[in-house]
CSV table of C-alpha atoms in Angstrom, one decimal:
chain,number,residue,atom,x,y,z
A,28,MET,CA,12.0,23.7,-9.5
A,29,GLU,CA,10.2,26.9,-7.2
A,30,ASN,CA,9.3,24.9,-4.1
A,31,ASN,CA,7.1,28.2,-3.2
A,32,SER,CA,3.2,26.7,-3.1
A,33,ALA,CA,1.6,29.9,-2.8
A,34,THR,CA,3.9,31.0,-5.9
A,35,ARG,CA,3.0,28.5,-8.0
A,36,ARG,CA,-0.6,28.7,-7.2
A,37,PRO,CA,-1.4,30.6,-10.5
A,38,THR,CA,0.4,27.8,-12.7
A,39,GLN,CA,-1.3,24.9,-10.3
A,40,LEU,CA,-4.2,26.0,-11.0
A,41,GLU,CA,-4.2,26.5,-14.3
A,42,ALA,CA,-3.1,23.0,-15.1
A,43,PHE,CA,-5.5,21.6,-13.2
A,44,GLY,CA,-8.4,23.4,-15.1
A,45,ARG,CA,-5.7,22.2,-18.2
A,46,LEU,CA,-6.4,18.8,-17.5
A,47,LEU,CA,-10.3,19.6,-16.6
A,48,ASP,CA,-10.6,20.7,-20.2
A,49,VAL,CA,-8.5,17.8,-22.1
A,50,LEU,CA,-10.9,15.7,-20.0
A,51,ASP,CA,-14.1,17.5,-21.1
A,52,ARG,CA,-13.0,17.3,-24.9
A,53,LEU,CA,-11.8,13.6,-24.6
A,54,ARG,CA,-15.5,12.5,-23.1
A,55,ALA,CA,-17.0,14.2,-25.4
A,56,GLU,CA,-15.4,13.1,-28.6
A,57,CYS,CA,-13.4,10.3,-28.1
A,58,PRO,CA,-14.9,7.2,-28.2
A,59,TRP,CA,-12.9,5.2,-25.6
A,60,ASP,CA,-13.4,8.2,-23.5
A,61,ARG,CA,-16.8,8.4,-24.0
A,62,LYS,CA,-17.7,4.4,-23.4
A,63,GLN,CA,-16.3,4.3,-19.7
A,64,THR,CA,-18.6,4.0,-16.5
A,65,LEU,CA,-17.7,4.1,-12.8
A,66,GLU,CA,-17.3,0.7,-13.3
A,67,SER,CA,-15.0,0.2,-15.8
A,68,LEU,CA,-12.4,2.8,-14.6
A,69,ARG,CA,-12.6,0.8,-11.6
A,70,HIS,CA,-9.9,-1.8,-12.1
A,71,LEU,CA,-7.6,0.1,-14.1
A,72,THR,CA,-7.3,2.7,-11.1
A,73,ILE,CA,-6.5,-0.2,-9.2
A,74,GLU,CA,-3.8,-1.3,-11.4
A,75,GLU,CA,-2.9,2.5,-11.9
A,76,THR,CA,-2.3,2.6,-7.8
A,77,TYR,CA,-0.5,-0.2,-8.0
A,78,GLU,CA,1.8,1.4,-10.7
A,79,LEU,CA,2.1,4.6,-8.4
A,80,SER,CA,3.3,2.4,-5.5
A,81,ASP,CA,5.8,0.5,-7.7
A,82,ALA,CA,7.8,4.4,-8.0
A,83,ILE,CA,7.5,5.5,-4.8
A,84,ILE,CA,9.1,2.1,-3.8
A,85,ARG,CA,11.9,2.3,-6.3
A,86,GLY,CA,12.2,6.2,-5.6
A,87,ASP,CA,11.8,7.1,-9.1
A,88,LEU,CA,10.9,10.2,-9.0
A,89,PRO,CA,10.5,10.9,-12.9
A,90,ASP,CA,8.2,8.0,-13.0
A,91,LEU,CA,6.5,9.4,-10.1
A,92,LYS,CA,5.2,11.9,-11.2
A,93,LYS,CA,4.0,10.0,-14.3
A,94,GLU,CA,2.0,7.7,-11.9
A,95,LEU,CA,0.2,10.0,-10.2
A,96,GLY,CA,-0.6,12.1,-13.6
A,97,ASP,CA,-2.6,8.7,-14.6
A,98,VAL,CA,-4.5,8.7,-10.8
A,99,MET,CA,-5.1,12.4,-11.3
A,100,LEU,CA,-6.7,11.9,-14.7
A,101,HIS,CA,-8.5,8.9,-13.0
A,102,LEU,CA,-10.1,10.5,-10.0
A,103,THR,CA,-11.3,13.7,-12.0
A,104,PHE,CA,-12.8,11.1,-14.9
A,105,TYR,CA,-15.1,9.4,-12.0
A,106,ALA,CA,-15.9,13.2,-10.7
A,107,LYS,CA,-17.2,13.9,-14.6
A,108,ILE,CA,-18.8,11.2,-14.6
A,109,ALA,CA,-21.0,11.8,-11.7
A,110,SER,CA,-21.3,14.9,-12.7
A,111,GLU,CA,-23.3,14.0,-15.4
A,112,GLN,CA,-25.5,11.5,-13.4
A,113,GLY,CA,-26.5,14.9,-11.3
A,114,ALA,CA,-24.7,13.3,-8.7
A,115,PHE,CA,-21.8,16.0,-8.0
A,116,ASP,CA,-18.5,18.0,-9.6
A,117,ILE,CA,-14.7,17.7,-8.9
A,118,ALA,CA,-15.6,21.0,-6.9
A,119,ASP,CA,-17.6,19.6,-5.0
A,120,VAL,CA,-15.2,17.1,-4.3
A,121,LEU,CA,-12.5,19.3,-3.3
A,122,ASN,CA,-14.5,21.2,-1.1
A,123,ALA,CA,-15.8,18.3,0.9
A,124,GLN,CA,-12.3,17.2,1.3
A,125,CYS,CA,-11.4,20.4,2.6
A,126,GLU,CA,-13.9,21.0,4.6
A,127,LYS,CA,-13.0,17.0,6.1
A,128,LEU,CA,-9.8,18.0,6.6
A,129,ILE,CA,-10.5,21.4,8.5
A,130,PHE,CA,-13.0,19.2,10.9
A,131,ARG,CA,-10.5,16.5,11.4
A,132,HIS,CA,-7.6,18.9,12.2
A,133,PRO,CA,-8.9,20.7,15.7
A,134,HIS,CA,-5.8,21.2,17.0
A,135,ILE,CA,-4.9,23.3,13.8
A,136,TYR,CA,-8.1,25.5,12.9
A,137,GLY,CA,-9.7,25.1,16.2
A,138,ASN,CA,-9.0,25.4,20.0
A,139,VAL,CA,-7.8,21.6,20.5
A,140,GLU,CA,-4.3,21.1,22.1
A,141,ALA,CA,-3.0,18.1,20.1
A,142,SER,CA,1.5,18.5,20.2
A,143,THR,CA,2.5,14.9,19.4
A,144,GLU,CA,1.3,12.7,16.2
A,145,GLU,CA,-0.3,9.8,18.7
A,146,GLU,CA,-2.6,13.0,20.0
A,147,VAL,CA,-3.6,14.0,16.8
A,148,LYS,CA,-4.0,9.9,15.8
A,149,GLN,CA,-6.9,9.4,18.7
A,150,ASN,CA,-8.2,12.5,17.8
A,151,TRP,CA,-8.8,11.7,14.4
A,152,GLU,CA,-10.0,8.3,14.6
A,153,GLN,CA,-12.7,10.1,17.3
A,154,LEU,CA,-13.8,12.7,14.7
A,155,LYS,CA,-14.3,9.7,12.3
A,156,LEU,CA,-16.6,7.9,14.3
A,157,GLN,CA,-18.5,11.1,15.2
A,158,GLU,CA,-18.9,12.0,10.9
A,159,LYS,CA,-19.5,8.1,10.2
A,160,GLY,CA,-21.4,7.1,12.9
A,161,ASN,CA,-19.7,4.1,13.5
A,162,SER,CA,-20.5,2.1,16.7
A,163,SER,CA,-16.7,0.7,16.4
A,164,VAL,CA,-13.7,2.3,15.6
A,165,LEU,CA,-13.2,-0.7,13.1
A,166,GLY,CA,-16.0,-0.1,11.0
A,167,GLY,CA,-14.1,2.2,9.2
A,168,VAL,CA,-11.7,-0.4,7.7
A,169,PRO,CA,-12.4,-1.3,3.9
A,170,VAL,CA,-13.4,-5.2,3.9
A,171,SER,CA,-11.6,-5.3,0.6
A,172,LEU,CA,-8.1,-4.7,1.4
A,173,PRO,CA,-5.5,-7.0,0.9
A,174,ALA,CA,-5.2,-8.8,4.3
A,175,LEU,CA,-1.5,-7.6,4.7
A,176,VAL,CA,-3.0,-3.8,4.7
A,177,LYS,CA,-5.9,-4.4,6.5
A,178,ALA,CA,-3.9,-6.0,9.4
A,179,MET,CA,-2.1,-2.3,9.6
A,180,ARG,CA,-5.3,-0.7,9.6
A,181,ILE,CA,-6.6,-2.5,12.1
A,182,GLN,CA,-3.7,-2.5,14.3
A,183,GLU,CA,-3.5,1.5,13.9
A,184,LYS,CA,-7.4,2.0,14.5
A,185,ALA,CA,-7.2,0.6,17.8
A,186,ARG,CA,-4.0,2.1,19.0
A,187,GLY,CA,-5.6,5.3,18.1
A,188,ALA,CA,-8.7,3.9,20.9
A,189,GLY,CA,-5.8,3.2,23.3
A,190,PHE,CA,-5.5,-0.7,22.8
A,191,ASP,CA,-1.7,-1.1,22.1
A,192,TRP,CA,1.2,-2.7,23.8
A,193,GLU,CA,2.9,-0.3,25.9
A,194,LYS,CA,6.7,-1.7,24.9
A,195,PRO,CA,8.0,-3.5,21.4
A,196,GLY,CA,9.6,-5.6,23.4
A,197,GLN,CA,6.1,-7.1,24.4
A,198,VAL,CA,5.2,-7.2,21.1
A,199,TRP,CA,8.1,-9.2,20.1
A,200,GLU,CA,7.4,-12.3,23.5
A,201,LYS,CA,3.9,-12.4,21.6
A,202,VAL,CA,5.6,-12.8,18.5
A,203,GLN,CA,7.5,-16.0,19.5
A,204,GLU,CA,4.8,-17.3,22.0
A,205,GLU,CA,2.3,-17.7,18.3
A,206,LEU,CA,6.0,-19.2,16.5
A,207,GLN,CA,5.7,-21.7,19.1
A,208,GLU,CA,1.9,-22.3,18.8
A,209,PHE,CA,2.2,-22.4,15.2
A,210,GLY,CA,5.2,-25.2,15.6
A,211,ASP,CA,3.1,-27.5,17.8
A,212,GLU,CA,0.5,-27.6,15.5
A,213,PHE,CA,3.0,-27.8,12.5
A,214,ALA,CA,5.2,-30.5,13.7
A,215,VAL,CA,2.4,-33.0,13.4
A,216,ALA,CA,3.6,-36.0,10.9
A,217,THR,CA,0.3,-36.7,8.6
A,218,PRO,CA,-2.2,-33.8,10.0
A,219,SER,CA,-5.9,-34.6,10.1
A,220,ALA,CA,-8.0,-32.1,8.7
A,221,GLU,CA,-8.7,-30.4,11.9
A,222,GLN,CA,-5.1,-30.0,12.6
A,223,GLN,CA,-4.1,-28.5,9.1
A,224,GLU,CA,-7.1,-25.8,10.2
A,225,ARG,CA,-5.6,-25.1,13.7
A,226,ALA,CA,-2.4,-24.8,11.6
A,227,ALA,CA,-3.8,-22.2,9.4
A,228,ALA,CA,-5.2,-20.4,12.5
A,229,GLU,CA,-2.2,-20.6,14.8
A,230,PHE,CA,-0.4,-19.2,11.2
A,231,GLY,CA,-2.6,-16.2,10.7
A,232,ASP,CA,-2.1,-15.3,14.4
A,233,LEU,CA,1.8,-15.4,13.3
A,234,LEU,CA,1.6,-13.1,10.5
A,235,PHE,CA,-0.9,-10.6,12.8
A,236,SER,CA,1.6,-10.7,15.5
A,237,LEU,CA,4.7,-9.9,13.3
A,238,ILE,CA,2.7,-6.9,11.5
A,239,ASN,CA,2.1,-5.8,14.9
A,240,PHE,CA,5.9,-5.9,15.8
A,241,ALA,CA,6.7,-4.5,12.6
A,242,ARG,CA,3.7,-1.4,13.2
A,243,HIS,CA,6.5,-0.9,16.5
A,244,ALA,CA,9.4,-1.0,15.0
A,245,GLY,CA,8.6,1.8,12.3
A,246,ILE,CA,8.3,-1.3,9.6
A,247,ASN,CA,5.8,-0.7,6.5
A,248,PRO,CA,5.3,-4.5,6.3
A,249,GLU,CA,4.1,-4.2,3.5
A,250,GLU,CA,6.6,-2.3,1.7
A,251,ALA,CA,9.3,-4.5,3.6
A,252,LEU,CA,7.7,-7.7,1.7
A,253,GLU,CA,7.7,-5.9,-1.3
A,254,ARG,CA,11.2,-5.0,-1.1
A,255,THR,CA,11.9,-8.9,-0.5
A,256,ASN,CA,9.7,-9.7,-3.5
A,257,ARG,CA,12.1,-7.6,-5.7
A,258,LYS,CA,15.4,-8.9,-4.1
A,259,PHE,CA,14.0,-12.8,-5.2
A,260,ILE,CA,12.8,-11.4,-8.1
A,261,HIS,CA,16.6,-10.3,-9.3
A,262,ARG,CA,18.1,-13.0,-7.2
A,263,PHE,CA,16.2,-15.6,-9.7
A,264,GLN,CA,16.4,-14.0,-12.8
A,265,TYR,CA,20.1,-13.5,-12.4
A,266,LEU,CA,20.4,-17.6,-11.6
A,267,GLU,CA,18.3,-18.1,-14.5
A,268,THR,CA,20.7,-16.2,-17.0
A,269,ALA,CA,24.0,-17.1,-15.4
A,270,ALA,CA,22.9,-20.9,-16.1
A,271,ALA,CA,21.6,-20.2,-19.1
A,272,ARG,CA,24.7,-18.3,-20.5
A,273,GLU,CA,27.1,-21.8,-18.9
A,274,GLY,CA,24.7,-24.2,-21.6
A,275,TYR,CA,22.3,-25.0,-18.6
A,276,SER,CA,18.7,-25.5,-17.8
A,277,LEU,CA,17.3,-25.4,-14.0
A,278,ARG,CA,15.9,-28.4,-14.6
A,279,ASP,CA,19.5,-30.0,-15.0
A,280,LEU,CA,20.5,-28.4,-11.7
A,281,THR,CA,20.9,-29.8,-8.5
A,282,LEU,CA,19.7,-27.8,-5.7
A,283,ALA,CA,23.6,-27.4,-4.9
A,284,GLN,CA,24.4,-25.8,-8.1
A,285,MET,CA,21.6,-23.5,-8.5
A,286,ASP,CA,23.0,-22.1,-4.6
A,287,VAL,CA,26.4,-21.4,-6.5
A,288,TYR,CA,24.3,-18.8,-8.8
A,289,TRP,CA,22.2,-17.9,-6.1
A,290,ASN,CA,25.6,-16.9,-4.1
A,291,GLN,CA,26.9,-14.9,-6.9
A,292,ALA,CA,23.0,-12.8,-7.0
A,293,LYS,CA,23.5,-11.9,-3.4
A,294,GLN,CA,26.7,-10.4,-4.2
A,295,LEU,CA,25.6,-8.1,-6.8
A,296,PRO,CA,23.7,-4.5,-6.2
A,297,ALA,CA,20.4,-3.9,-7.1
A,298,THR,CA,21.0,-3.2,-10.8
A,299,GLY,CA,22.4,-6.7,-10.9
A,300,LYS,CA,25.4,-5.4,-12.2
A,301,PRO,CA,28.9,-6.0,-11.0
A,302,GLU,CA,30.0,-3.5,-8.3
């Protein structure tokens, strides 16, 4: 496929116009589409976003194309509903985004110097403060983000303000410190409610420090954990299938017997088929 954006621009604009035309007709004629509101679409959009993320993690480009289309539909649908309410339309949305990008890239559209990724990030955060009038660099972190993703964003924004460890080794030392503190609280045989609360607090500190270390190591902890989730599911389902094939229920097996199947699963490639 031709990768030259200028060459493809007429085709791209025509396709986007077609999407708007299709959505206009569906909104006018389809009972389901007519019924949708900003609120009713919200949970569906969250689901579609996770499906998009799933396609990216799997490296499935055909599925990625489909999921991008689903998300694009939702975005244009929100703008369509807003235009019916007289608030704004898709042109307003896209122009506002363009203006924001231009404003936040003065090293491209202005005369600000920023030769490294880190300098760009720092400028970006400072410009966001000016735009939104936040008194804190952390004010722009959405409250509803999942805790793991929120921890990453908090740390990234703090780094943008210059508040960060200088070397990854320092962060690893912090991980070890937090692990020791959690172990000290968790080591109690019959912890009281107060001790359990302290252990939970220390565990939170440990997770936060691990996420911080992952960031310094260039690892996205959300993606890393999801890959491990998938690996566990893959191996556990092999365990179930292999046991059933030999006439066993998992409840009938000891942990030692399960370990035999588990170790077999660990030898399989990601497809689940022998190499």
